[in-house]
mmCIF file of C-alpha atoms in Angstrom:
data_model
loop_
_atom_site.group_PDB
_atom_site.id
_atom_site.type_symbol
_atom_site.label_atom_id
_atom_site.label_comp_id
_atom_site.label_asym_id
_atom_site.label_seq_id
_atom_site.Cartn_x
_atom_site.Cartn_y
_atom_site.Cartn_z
ATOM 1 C CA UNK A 1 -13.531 -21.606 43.579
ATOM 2 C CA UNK A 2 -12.762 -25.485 43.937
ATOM 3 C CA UNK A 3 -13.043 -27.126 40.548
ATOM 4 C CA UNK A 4 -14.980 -30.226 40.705
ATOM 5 C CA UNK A 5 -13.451 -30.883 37.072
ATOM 6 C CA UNK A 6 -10.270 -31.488 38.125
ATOM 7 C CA UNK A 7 -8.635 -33.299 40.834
ATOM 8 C CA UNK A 8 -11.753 -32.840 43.234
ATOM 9 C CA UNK A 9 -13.711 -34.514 40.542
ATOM 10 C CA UNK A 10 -11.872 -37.380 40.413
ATOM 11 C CA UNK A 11 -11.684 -38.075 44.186
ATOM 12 C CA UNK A 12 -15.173 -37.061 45.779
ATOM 13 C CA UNK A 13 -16.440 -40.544 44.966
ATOM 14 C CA UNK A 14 -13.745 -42.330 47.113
ATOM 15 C CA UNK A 15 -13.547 -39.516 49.681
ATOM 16 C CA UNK A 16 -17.435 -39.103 49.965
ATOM 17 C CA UNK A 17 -19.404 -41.581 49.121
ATOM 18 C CA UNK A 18 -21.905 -42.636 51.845
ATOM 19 C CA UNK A 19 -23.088 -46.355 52.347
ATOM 20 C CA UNK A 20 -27.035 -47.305 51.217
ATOM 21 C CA UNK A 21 -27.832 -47.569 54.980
ATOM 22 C CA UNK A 22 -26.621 -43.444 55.705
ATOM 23 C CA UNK A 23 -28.423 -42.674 52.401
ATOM 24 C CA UNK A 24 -31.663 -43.788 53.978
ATOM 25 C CA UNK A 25 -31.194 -42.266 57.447
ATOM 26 C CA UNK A 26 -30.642 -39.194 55.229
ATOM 27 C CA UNK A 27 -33.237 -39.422 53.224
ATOM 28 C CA UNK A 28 -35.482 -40.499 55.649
ATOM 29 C CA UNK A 29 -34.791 -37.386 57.954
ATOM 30 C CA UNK A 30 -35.665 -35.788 55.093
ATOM 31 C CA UNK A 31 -39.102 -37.215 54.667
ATOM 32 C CA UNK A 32 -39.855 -35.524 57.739
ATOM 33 C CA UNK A 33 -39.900 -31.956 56.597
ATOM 34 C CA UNK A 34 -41.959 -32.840 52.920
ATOM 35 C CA UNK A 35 -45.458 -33.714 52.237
ATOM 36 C CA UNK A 36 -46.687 -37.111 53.225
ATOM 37 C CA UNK A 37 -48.155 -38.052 49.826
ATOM 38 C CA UNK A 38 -46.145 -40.109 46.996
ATOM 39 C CA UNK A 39 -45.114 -39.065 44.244
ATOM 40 C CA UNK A 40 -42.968 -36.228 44.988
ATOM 41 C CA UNK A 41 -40.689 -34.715 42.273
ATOM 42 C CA UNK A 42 -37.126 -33.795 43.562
ATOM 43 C CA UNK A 43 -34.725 -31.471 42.717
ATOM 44 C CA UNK A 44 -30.855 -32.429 44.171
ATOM 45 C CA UNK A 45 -29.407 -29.173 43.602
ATOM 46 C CA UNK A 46 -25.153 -30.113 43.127
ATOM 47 C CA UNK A 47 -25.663 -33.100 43.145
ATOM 48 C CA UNK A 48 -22.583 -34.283 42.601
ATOM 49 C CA UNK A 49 -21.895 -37.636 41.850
ATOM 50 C CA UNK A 50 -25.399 -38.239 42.447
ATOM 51 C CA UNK A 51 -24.680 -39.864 46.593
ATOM 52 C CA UNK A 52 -28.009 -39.112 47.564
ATOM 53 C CA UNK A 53 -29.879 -38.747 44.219
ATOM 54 C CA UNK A 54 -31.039 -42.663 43.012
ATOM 55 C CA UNK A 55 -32.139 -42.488 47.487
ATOM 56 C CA UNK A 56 -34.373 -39.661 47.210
ATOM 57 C CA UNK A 57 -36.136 -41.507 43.739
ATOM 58 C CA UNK A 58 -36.764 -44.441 46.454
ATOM 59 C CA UNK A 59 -37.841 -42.016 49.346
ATOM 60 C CA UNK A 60 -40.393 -40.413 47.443
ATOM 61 C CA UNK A 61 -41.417 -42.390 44.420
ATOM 62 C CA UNK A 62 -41.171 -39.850 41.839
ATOM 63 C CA UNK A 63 -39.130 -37.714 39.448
ATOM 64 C CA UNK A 64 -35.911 -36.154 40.710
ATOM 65 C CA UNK A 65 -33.381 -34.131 38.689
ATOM 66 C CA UNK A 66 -29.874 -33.885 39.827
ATOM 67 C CA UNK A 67 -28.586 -30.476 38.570
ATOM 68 C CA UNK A 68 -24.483 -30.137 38.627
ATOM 69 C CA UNK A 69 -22.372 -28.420 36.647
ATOM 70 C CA UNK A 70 -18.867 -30.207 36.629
ATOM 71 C CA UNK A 71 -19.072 -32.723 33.531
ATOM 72 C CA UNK A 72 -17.017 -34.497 35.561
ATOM 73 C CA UNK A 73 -19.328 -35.135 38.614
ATOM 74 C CA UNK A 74 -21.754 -36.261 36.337
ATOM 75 C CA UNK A 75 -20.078 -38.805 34.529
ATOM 76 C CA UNK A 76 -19.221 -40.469 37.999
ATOM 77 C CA UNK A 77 -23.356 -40.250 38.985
ATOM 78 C CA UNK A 78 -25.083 -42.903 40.506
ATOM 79 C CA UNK A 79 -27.610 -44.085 37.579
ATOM 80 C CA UNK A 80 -31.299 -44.756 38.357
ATOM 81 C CA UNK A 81 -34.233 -45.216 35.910
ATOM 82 C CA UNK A 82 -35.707 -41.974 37.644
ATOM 83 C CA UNK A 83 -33.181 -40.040 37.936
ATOM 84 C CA UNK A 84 -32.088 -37.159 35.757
ATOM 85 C CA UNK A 85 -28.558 -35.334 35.698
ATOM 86 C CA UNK A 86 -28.809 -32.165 34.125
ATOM 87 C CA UNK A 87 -26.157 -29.856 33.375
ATOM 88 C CA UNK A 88 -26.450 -26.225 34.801
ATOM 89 C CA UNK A 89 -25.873 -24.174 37.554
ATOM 90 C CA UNK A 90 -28.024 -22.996 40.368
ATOM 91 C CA UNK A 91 -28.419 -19.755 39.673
ATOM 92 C CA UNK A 92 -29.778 -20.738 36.061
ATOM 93 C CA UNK A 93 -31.780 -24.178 36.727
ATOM 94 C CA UNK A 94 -32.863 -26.156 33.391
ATOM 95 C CA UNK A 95 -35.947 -26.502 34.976
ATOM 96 C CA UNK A 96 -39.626 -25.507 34.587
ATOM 97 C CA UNK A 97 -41.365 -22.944 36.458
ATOM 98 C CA UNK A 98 -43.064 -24.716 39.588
ATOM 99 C CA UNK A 99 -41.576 -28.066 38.244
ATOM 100 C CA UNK A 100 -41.114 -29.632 41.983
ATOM 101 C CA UNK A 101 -42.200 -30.371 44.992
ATOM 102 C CA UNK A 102 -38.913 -30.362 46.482
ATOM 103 C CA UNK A 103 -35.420 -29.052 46.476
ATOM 104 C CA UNK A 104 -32.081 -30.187 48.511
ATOM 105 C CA UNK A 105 -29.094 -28.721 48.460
ATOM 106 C CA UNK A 106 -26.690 -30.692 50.172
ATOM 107 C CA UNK A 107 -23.220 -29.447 51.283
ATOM 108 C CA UNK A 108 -23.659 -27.319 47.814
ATOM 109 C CA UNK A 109 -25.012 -23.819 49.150
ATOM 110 C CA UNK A 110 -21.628 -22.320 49.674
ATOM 111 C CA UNK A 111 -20.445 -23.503 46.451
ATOM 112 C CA UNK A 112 -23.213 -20.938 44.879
ATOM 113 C CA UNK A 113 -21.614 -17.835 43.251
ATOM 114 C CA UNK A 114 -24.686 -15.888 43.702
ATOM 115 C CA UNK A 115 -26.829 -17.116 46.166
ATOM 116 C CA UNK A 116 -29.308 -15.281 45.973
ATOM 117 C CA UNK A 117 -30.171 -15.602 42.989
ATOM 118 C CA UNK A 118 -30.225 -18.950 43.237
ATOM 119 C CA UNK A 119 -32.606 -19.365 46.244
ATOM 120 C CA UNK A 120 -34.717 -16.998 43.862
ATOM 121 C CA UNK A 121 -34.304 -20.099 40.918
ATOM 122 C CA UNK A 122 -34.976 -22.635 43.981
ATOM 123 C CA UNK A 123 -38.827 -20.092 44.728
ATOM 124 C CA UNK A 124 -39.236 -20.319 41.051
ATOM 125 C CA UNK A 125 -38.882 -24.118 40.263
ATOM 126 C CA UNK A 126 -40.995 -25.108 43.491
ATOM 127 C CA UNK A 127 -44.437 -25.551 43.609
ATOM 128 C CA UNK A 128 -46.567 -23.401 45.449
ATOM 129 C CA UNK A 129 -46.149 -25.314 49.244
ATOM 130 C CA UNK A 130 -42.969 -26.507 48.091
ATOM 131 C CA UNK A 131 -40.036 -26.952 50.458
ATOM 132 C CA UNK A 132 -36.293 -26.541 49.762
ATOM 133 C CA UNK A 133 -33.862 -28.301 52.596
ATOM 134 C CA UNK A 134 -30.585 -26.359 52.557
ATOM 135 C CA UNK A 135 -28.375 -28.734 54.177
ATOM 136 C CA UNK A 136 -25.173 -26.974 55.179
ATOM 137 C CA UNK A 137 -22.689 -25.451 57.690
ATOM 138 C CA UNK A 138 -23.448 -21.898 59.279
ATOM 139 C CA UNK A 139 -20.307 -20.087 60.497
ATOM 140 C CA UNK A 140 -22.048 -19.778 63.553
ATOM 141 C CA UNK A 141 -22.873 -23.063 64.498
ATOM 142 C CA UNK A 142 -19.594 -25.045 63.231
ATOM 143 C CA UNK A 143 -18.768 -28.239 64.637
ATOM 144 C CA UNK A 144 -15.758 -28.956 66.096
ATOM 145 C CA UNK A 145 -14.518 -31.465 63.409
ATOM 146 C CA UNK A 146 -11.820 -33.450 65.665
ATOM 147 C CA UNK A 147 -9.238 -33.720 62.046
ATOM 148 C CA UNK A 148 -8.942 -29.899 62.736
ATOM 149 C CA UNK A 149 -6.644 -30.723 65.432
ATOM 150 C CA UNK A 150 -3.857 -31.843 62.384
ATOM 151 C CA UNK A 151 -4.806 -28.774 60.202
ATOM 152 C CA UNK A 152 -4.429 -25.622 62.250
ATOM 153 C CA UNK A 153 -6.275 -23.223 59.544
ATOM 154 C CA UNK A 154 -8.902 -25.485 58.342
ATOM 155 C CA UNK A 155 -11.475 -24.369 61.082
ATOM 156 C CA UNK A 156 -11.073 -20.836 60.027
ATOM 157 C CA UNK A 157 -10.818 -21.677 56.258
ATOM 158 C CA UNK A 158 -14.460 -23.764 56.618
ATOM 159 C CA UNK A 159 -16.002 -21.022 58.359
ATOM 160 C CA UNK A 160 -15.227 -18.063 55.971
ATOM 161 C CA UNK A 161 -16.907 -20.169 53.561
ATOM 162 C CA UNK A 162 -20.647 -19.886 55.386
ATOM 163 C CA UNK A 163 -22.934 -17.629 55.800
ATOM 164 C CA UNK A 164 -24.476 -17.576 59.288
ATOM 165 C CA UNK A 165 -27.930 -18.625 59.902
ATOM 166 C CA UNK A 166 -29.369 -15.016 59.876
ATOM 167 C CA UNK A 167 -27.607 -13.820 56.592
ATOM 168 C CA UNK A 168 -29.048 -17.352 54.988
ATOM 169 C CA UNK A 169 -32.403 -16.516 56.485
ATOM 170 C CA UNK A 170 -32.387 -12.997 54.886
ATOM 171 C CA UNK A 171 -31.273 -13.968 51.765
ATOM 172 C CA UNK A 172 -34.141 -16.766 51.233
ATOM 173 C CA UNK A 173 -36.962 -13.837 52.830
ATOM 174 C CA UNK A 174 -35.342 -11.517 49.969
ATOM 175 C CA UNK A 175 -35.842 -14.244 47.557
ATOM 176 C CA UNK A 176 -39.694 -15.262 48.626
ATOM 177 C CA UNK A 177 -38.954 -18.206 50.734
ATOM 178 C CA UNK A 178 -40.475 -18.955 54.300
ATOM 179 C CA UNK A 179 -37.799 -20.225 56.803
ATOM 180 C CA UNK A 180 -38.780 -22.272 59.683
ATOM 181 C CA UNK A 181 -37.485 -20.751 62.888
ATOM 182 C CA UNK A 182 -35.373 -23.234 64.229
ATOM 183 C CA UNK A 183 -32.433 -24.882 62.884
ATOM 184 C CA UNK A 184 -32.842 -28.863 61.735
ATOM 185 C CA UNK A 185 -30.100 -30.557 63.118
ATOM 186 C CA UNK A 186 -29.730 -34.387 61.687
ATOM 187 C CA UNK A 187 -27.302 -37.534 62.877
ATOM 188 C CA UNK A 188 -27.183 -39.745 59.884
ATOM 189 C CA UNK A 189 -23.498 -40.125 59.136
ATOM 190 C CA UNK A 190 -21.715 -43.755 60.519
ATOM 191 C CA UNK A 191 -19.367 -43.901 62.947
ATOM 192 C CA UNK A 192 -15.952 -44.953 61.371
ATOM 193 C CA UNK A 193 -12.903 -46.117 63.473
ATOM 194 C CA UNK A 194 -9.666 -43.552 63.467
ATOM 195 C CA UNK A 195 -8.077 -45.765 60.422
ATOM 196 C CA UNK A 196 -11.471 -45.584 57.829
ATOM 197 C CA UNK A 197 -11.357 -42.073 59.314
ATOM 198 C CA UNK A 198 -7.930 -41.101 57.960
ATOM 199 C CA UNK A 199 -8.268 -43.161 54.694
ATOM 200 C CA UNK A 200 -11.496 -41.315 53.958
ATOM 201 C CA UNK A 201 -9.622 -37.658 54.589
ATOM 202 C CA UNK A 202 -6.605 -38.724 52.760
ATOM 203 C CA UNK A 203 -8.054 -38.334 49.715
ATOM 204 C CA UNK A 204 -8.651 -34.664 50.269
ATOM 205 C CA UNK A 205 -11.956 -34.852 48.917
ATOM 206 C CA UNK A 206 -13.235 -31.824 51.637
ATOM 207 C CA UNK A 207 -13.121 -28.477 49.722
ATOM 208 C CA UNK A 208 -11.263 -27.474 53.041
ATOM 209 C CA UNK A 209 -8.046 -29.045 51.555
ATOM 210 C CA UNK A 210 -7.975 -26.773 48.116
ATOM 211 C CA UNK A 211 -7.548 -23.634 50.729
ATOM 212 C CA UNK A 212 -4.284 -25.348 52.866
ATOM 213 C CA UNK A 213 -0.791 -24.906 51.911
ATOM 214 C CA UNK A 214 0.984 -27.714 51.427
ATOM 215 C CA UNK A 215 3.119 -26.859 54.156
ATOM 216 C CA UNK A 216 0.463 -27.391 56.428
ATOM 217 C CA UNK A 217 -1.377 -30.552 54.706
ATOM 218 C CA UNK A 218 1.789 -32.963 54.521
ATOM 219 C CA UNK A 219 2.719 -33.205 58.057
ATOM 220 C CA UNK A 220 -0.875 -32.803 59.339
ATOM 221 C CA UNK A 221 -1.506 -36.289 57.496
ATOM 222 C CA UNK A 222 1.656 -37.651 58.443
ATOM 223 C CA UNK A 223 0.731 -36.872 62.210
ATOM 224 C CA UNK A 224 -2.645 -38.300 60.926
ATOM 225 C CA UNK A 225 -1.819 -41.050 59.373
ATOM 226 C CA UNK A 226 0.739 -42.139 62.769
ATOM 227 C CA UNK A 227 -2.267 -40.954 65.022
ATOM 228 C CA UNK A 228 -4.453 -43.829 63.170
ATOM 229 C CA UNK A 229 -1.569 -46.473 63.083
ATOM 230 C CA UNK A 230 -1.284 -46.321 66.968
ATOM 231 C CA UNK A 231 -5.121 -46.434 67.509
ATOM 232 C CA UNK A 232 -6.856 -47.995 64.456
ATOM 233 C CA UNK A 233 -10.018 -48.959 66.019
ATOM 234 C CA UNK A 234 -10.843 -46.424 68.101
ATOM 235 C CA UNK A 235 -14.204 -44.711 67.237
ATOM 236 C CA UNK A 236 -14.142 -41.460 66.153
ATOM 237 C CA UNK A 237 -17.366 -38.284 66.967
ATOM 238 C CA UNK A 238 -20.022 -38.578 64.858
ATOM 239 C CA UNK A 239 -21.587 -35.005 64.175
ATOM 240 C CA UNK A 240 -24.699 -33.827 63.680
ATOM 241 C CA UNK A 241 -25.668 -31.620 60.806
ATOM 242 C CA UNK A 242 -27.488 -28.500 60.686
ATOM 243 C CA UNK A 243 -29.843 -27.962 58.139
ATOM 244 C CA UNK A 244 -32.561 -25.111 57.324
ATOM 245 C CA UNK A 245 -36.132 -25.370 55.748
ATOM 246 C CA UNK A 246 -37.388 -22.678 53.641
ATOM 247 C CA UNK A 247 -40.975 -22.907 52.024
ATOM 248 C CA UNK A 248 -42.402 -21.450 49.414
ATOM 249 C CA UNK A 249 -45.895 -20.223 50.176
ATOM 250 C CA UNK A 250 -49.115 -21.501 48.734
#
């Protein structure tokens, strides 16, 4: 398990952080899949350093609580007069029964040591109608992240830590949720040149990093880092994301 209260924690800021323009594409992509009437209440389940948390108060006008349970993380969270970090985990939420209207969980599924139980939390904190947006990788679907060309195990090291679609889909129907058929997939993130590109990955701040030897992580960024040098500007893929929607019923 990667502990976000050590050297992760003190990174993912610097190695994550997303610009207030991608925080609205994100958000607003998100707006898509909730109800059209303000206020909603949010839960940002992980939230991390709060990235996306103070945008999704903006987005939709109400209460949102960012649940995370690395002290850490929280410390480093993006403050907001309606915004709420809370410590705790997913499969225990300090939260209410039917509490919100909505739930993400961004990039933090995977992190989950019992995820079913959690998606069983996520039923009981949403309101009836509710939606939860599980924002994540699927070992089924994975992109073809162009760094993995410098890290020969990281492809297989991301996807042995997904689920695919149908064992996500399973688990939230075994937990009471409703998932939509198809698969959301989302392009929100900005295109950076091959230099931003390697300065973001050098700090490591992908979980993907905690599971390479060293062996293999030095000279991948050295090849990296000379890769960038040569070719600075050039712009590198920009991916889309995959994301699920699971409702709970009326």
């Amino acid at each position: 398990m990667v502990d976000y209260n050590g050297r992760m924690g003190s990174v993912y800021a610097a190695g994550r952080g997303m610009q207030p323009a991608e925080v609205r594409r994100w958000t607003s992509a998100f707006a898509t899949y909730l109800p059209q009437r303000r206020p909603l209440d949010v839960l940002d389940l992980g939230s991390g350093t709060g990235r996306l948390s103070p945008g999704l108060a903006e987005e939709f006008q109400g209460r949102v609580y960012g649940v995370e349970p690395s002290d850490r993380m929280r410390e480093a969270a993006q403050l907001h007069p309606r915004v709420t970090y809370l410590s705790g985990s997913a499969e225990q939420i300090p939260l209410p029964e039917a509490s919100v209207d909505a739930v993400l969980m961004f990039l933090s599924f995977h992190h989950f040591p019992d995820q079913l139980q959690a998606l069983r939390e996520v039923h009981r904190v949403l309101r009836p109608g509710g939606v939860a947006l599980l924002r994540s990788q699927f070992s089924d679907v994975m992109p073809d992240l162009f760094w993995y060309e410098y890290f020969p195990s990281a492809r297989a090291v991301d996807a042995a830590m997904y689920l695919s679609i149908g064992e996500v889909k399973a688990l939230a129907t075994e937990a009471g949720l409703v998932p939509d058929e198809d698969v959301v997939r989302i392009t929100a993130e900005e295109p950076r040149t091959f230099s931003e590109s390697y300065q973001r990955l050098s700090h490591r701040a992908f979980s993907t990093f905690e599971y390479l030897s060293e062996d293999e992580v030095v000279p991948g960024f050295e090849r990296f880092a000379s890769d960038a040098e040569q070719d600075p500007d050039r712009l590198m893929p920009v991916y889309s994301a995959t994301m699920l929607v699971l409702r709970r019923p009326s």
